[in-house]
Coordinates of N, CA and C in Angstrom, one line a residue:
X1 N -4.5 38.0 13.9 CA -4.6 36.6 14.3 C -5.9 36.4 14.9
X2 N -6.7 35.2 14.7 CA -7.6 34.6 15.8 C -7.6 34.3 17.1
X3 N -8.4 34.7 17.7 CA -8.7 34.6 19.2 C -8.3 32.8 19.2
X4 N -8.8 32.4 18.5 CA -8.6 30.9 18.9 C -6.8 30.2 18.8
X5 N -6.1 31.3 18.0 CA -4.6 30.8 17.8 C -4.0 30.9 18.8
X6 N -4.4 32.3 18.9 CA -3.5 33.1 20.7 C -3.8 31.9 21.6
X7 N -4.8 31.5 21.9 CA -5.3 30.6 23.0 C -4.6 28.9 22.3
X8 N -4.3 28.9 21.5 CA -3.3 27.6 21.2 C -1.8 27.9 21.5
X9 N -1.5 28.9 21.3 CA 0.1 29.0 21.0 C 0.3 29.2 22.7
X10 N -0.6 30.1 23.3 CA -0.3 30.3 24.9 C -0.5 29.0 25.6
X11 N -1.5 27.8 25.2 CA -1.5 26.1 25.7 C -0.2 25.5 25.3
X12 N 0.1 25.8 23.9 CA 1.8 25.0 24.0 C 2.8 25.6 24.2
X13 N 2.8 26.9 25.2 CA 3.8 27.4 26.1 C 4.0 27.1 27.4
X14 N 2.8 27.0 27.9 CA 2.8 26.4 29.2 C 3.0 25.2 28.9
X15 N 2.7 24.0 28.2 CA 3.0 22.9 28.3 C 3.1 22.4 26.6
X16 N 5.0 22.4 26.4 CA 5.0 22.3 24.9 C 5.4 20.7 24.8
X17 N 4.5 20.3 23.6 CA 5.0 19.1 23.2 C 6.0 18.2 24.0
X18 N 5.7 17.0 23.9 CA 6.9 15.8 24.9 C 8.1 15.6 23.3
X19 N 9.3 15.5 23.6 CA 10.6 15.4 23.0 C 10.2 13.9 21.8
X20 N 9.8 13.0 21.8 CA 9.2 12.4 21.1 C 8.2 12.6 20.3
X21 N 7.3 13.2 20.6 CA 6.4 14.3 19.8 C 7.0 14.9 18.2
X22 N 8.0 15.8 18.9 CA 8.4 16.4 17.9 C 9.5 15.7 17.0
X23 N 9.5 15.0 17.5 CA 10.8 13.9 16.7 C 9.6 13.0 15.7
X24 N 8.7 12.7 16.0 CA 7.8 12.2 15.4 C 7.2 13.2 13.8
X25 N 6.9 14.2 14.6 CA 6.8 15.3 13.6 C 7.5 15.4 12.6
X26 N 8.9 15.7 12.9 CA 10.1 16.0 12.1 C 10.5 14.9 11.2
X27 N 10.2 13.7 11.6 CA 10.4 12.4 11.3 C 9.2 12.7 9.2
X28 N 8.0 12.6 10.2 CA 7.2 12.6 9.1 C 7.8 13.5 7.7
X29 N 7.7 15.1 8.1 CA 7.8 16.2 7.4 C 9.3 15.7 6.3
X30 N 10.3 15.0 6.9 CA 11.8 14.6 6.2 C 11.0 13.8 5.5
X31 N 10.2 12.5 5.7 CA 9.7 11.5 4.6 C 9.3 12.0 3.5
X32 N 8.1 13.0 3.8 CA 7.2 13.8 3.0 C 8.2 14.7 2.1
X33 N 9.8 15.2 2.2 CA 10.6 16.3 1.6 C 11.3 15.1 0.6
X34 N 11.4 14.0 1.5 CA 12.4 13.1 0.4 C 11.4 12.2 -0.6
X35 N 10.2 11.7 -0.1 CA 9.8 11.7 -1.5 C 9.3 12.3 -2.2
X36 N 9.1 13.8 -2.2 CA 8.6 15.3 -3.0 C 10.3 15.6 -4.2
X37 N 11.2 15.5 -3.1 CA 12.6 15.6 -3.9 C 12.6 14.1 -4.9
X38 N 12.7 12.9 -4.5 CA 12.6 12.0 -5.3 C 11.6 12.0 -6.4
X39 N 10.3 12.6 -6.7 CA 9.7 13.0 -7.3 C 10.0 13.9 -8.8
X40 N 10.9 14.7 -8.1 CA 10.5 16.1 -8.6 C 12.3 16.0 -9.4
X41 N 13.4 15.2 -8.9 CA 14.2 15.3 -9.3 C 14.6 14.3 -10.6
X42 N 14.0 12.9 -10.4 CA 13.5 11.7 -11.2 C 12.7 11.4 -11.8
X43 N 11.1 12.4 -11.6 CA 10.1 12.0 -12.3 C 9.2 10.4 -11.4
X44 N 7.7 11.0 -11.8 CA 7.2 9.8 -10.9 C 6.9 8.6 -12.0
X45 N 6.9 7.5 -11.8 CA 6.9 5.9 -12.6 C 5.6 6.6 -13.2
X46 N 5.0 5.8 -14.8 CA 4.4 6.2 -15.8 C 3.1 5.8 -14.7
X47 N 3.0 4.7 -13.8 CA 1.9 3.8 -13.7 C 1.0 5.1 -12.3
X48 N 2.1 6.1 -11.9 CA 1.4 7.1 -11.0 C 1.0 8.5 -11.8
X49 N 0.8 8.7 -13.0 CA 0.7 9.2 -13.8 C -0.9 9.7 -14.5
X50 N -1.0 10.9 -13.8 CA -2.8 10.4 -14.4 C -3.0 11.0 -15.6
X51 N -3.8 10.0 -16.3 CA -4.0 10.4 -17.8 C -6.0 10.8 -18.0
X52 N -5.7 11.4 -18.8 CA -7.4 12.1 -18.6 C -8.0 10.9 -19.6
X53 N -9.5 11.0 -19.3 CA -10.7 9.6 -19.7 C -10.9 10.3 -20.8
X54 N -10.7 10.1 -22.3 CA -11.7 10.9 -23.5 C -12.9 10.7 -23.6
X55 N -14.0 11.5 -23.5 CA -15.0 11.6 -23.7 C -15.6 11.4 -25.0
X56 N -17.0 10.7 -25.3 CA -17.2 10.3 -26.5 C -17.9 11.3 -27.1

């Protein structure tokens, strides 16, 4: 590990995240899994779809 991690992980031991914080976090990470699952289980619409430029 980095000197610089040790020195993060021992900062959010002594003073870890406020309870809203991490609900905020978790919040995000669930959005990001449900539309990766919606994605991945349905297929994304044609129009998000990238199609390659033919070259002449």
């Amino acid at each position: 590990m980095y000197p610089r991690s040790l020195l993060r992980m021992a900062k959010w031991a002594r003073n870890p995240p406020s309870a809203k914080r991490v609900a905020l976090v978790l919040t995000v990470i669930a959005i990001c899994l449900a539309i990766f699952a919606v994605e991945h289980f349905f297929g994304a619409p044609d129009w998000m779809k990238v199609e390659r430029v033919k070259r002449p």
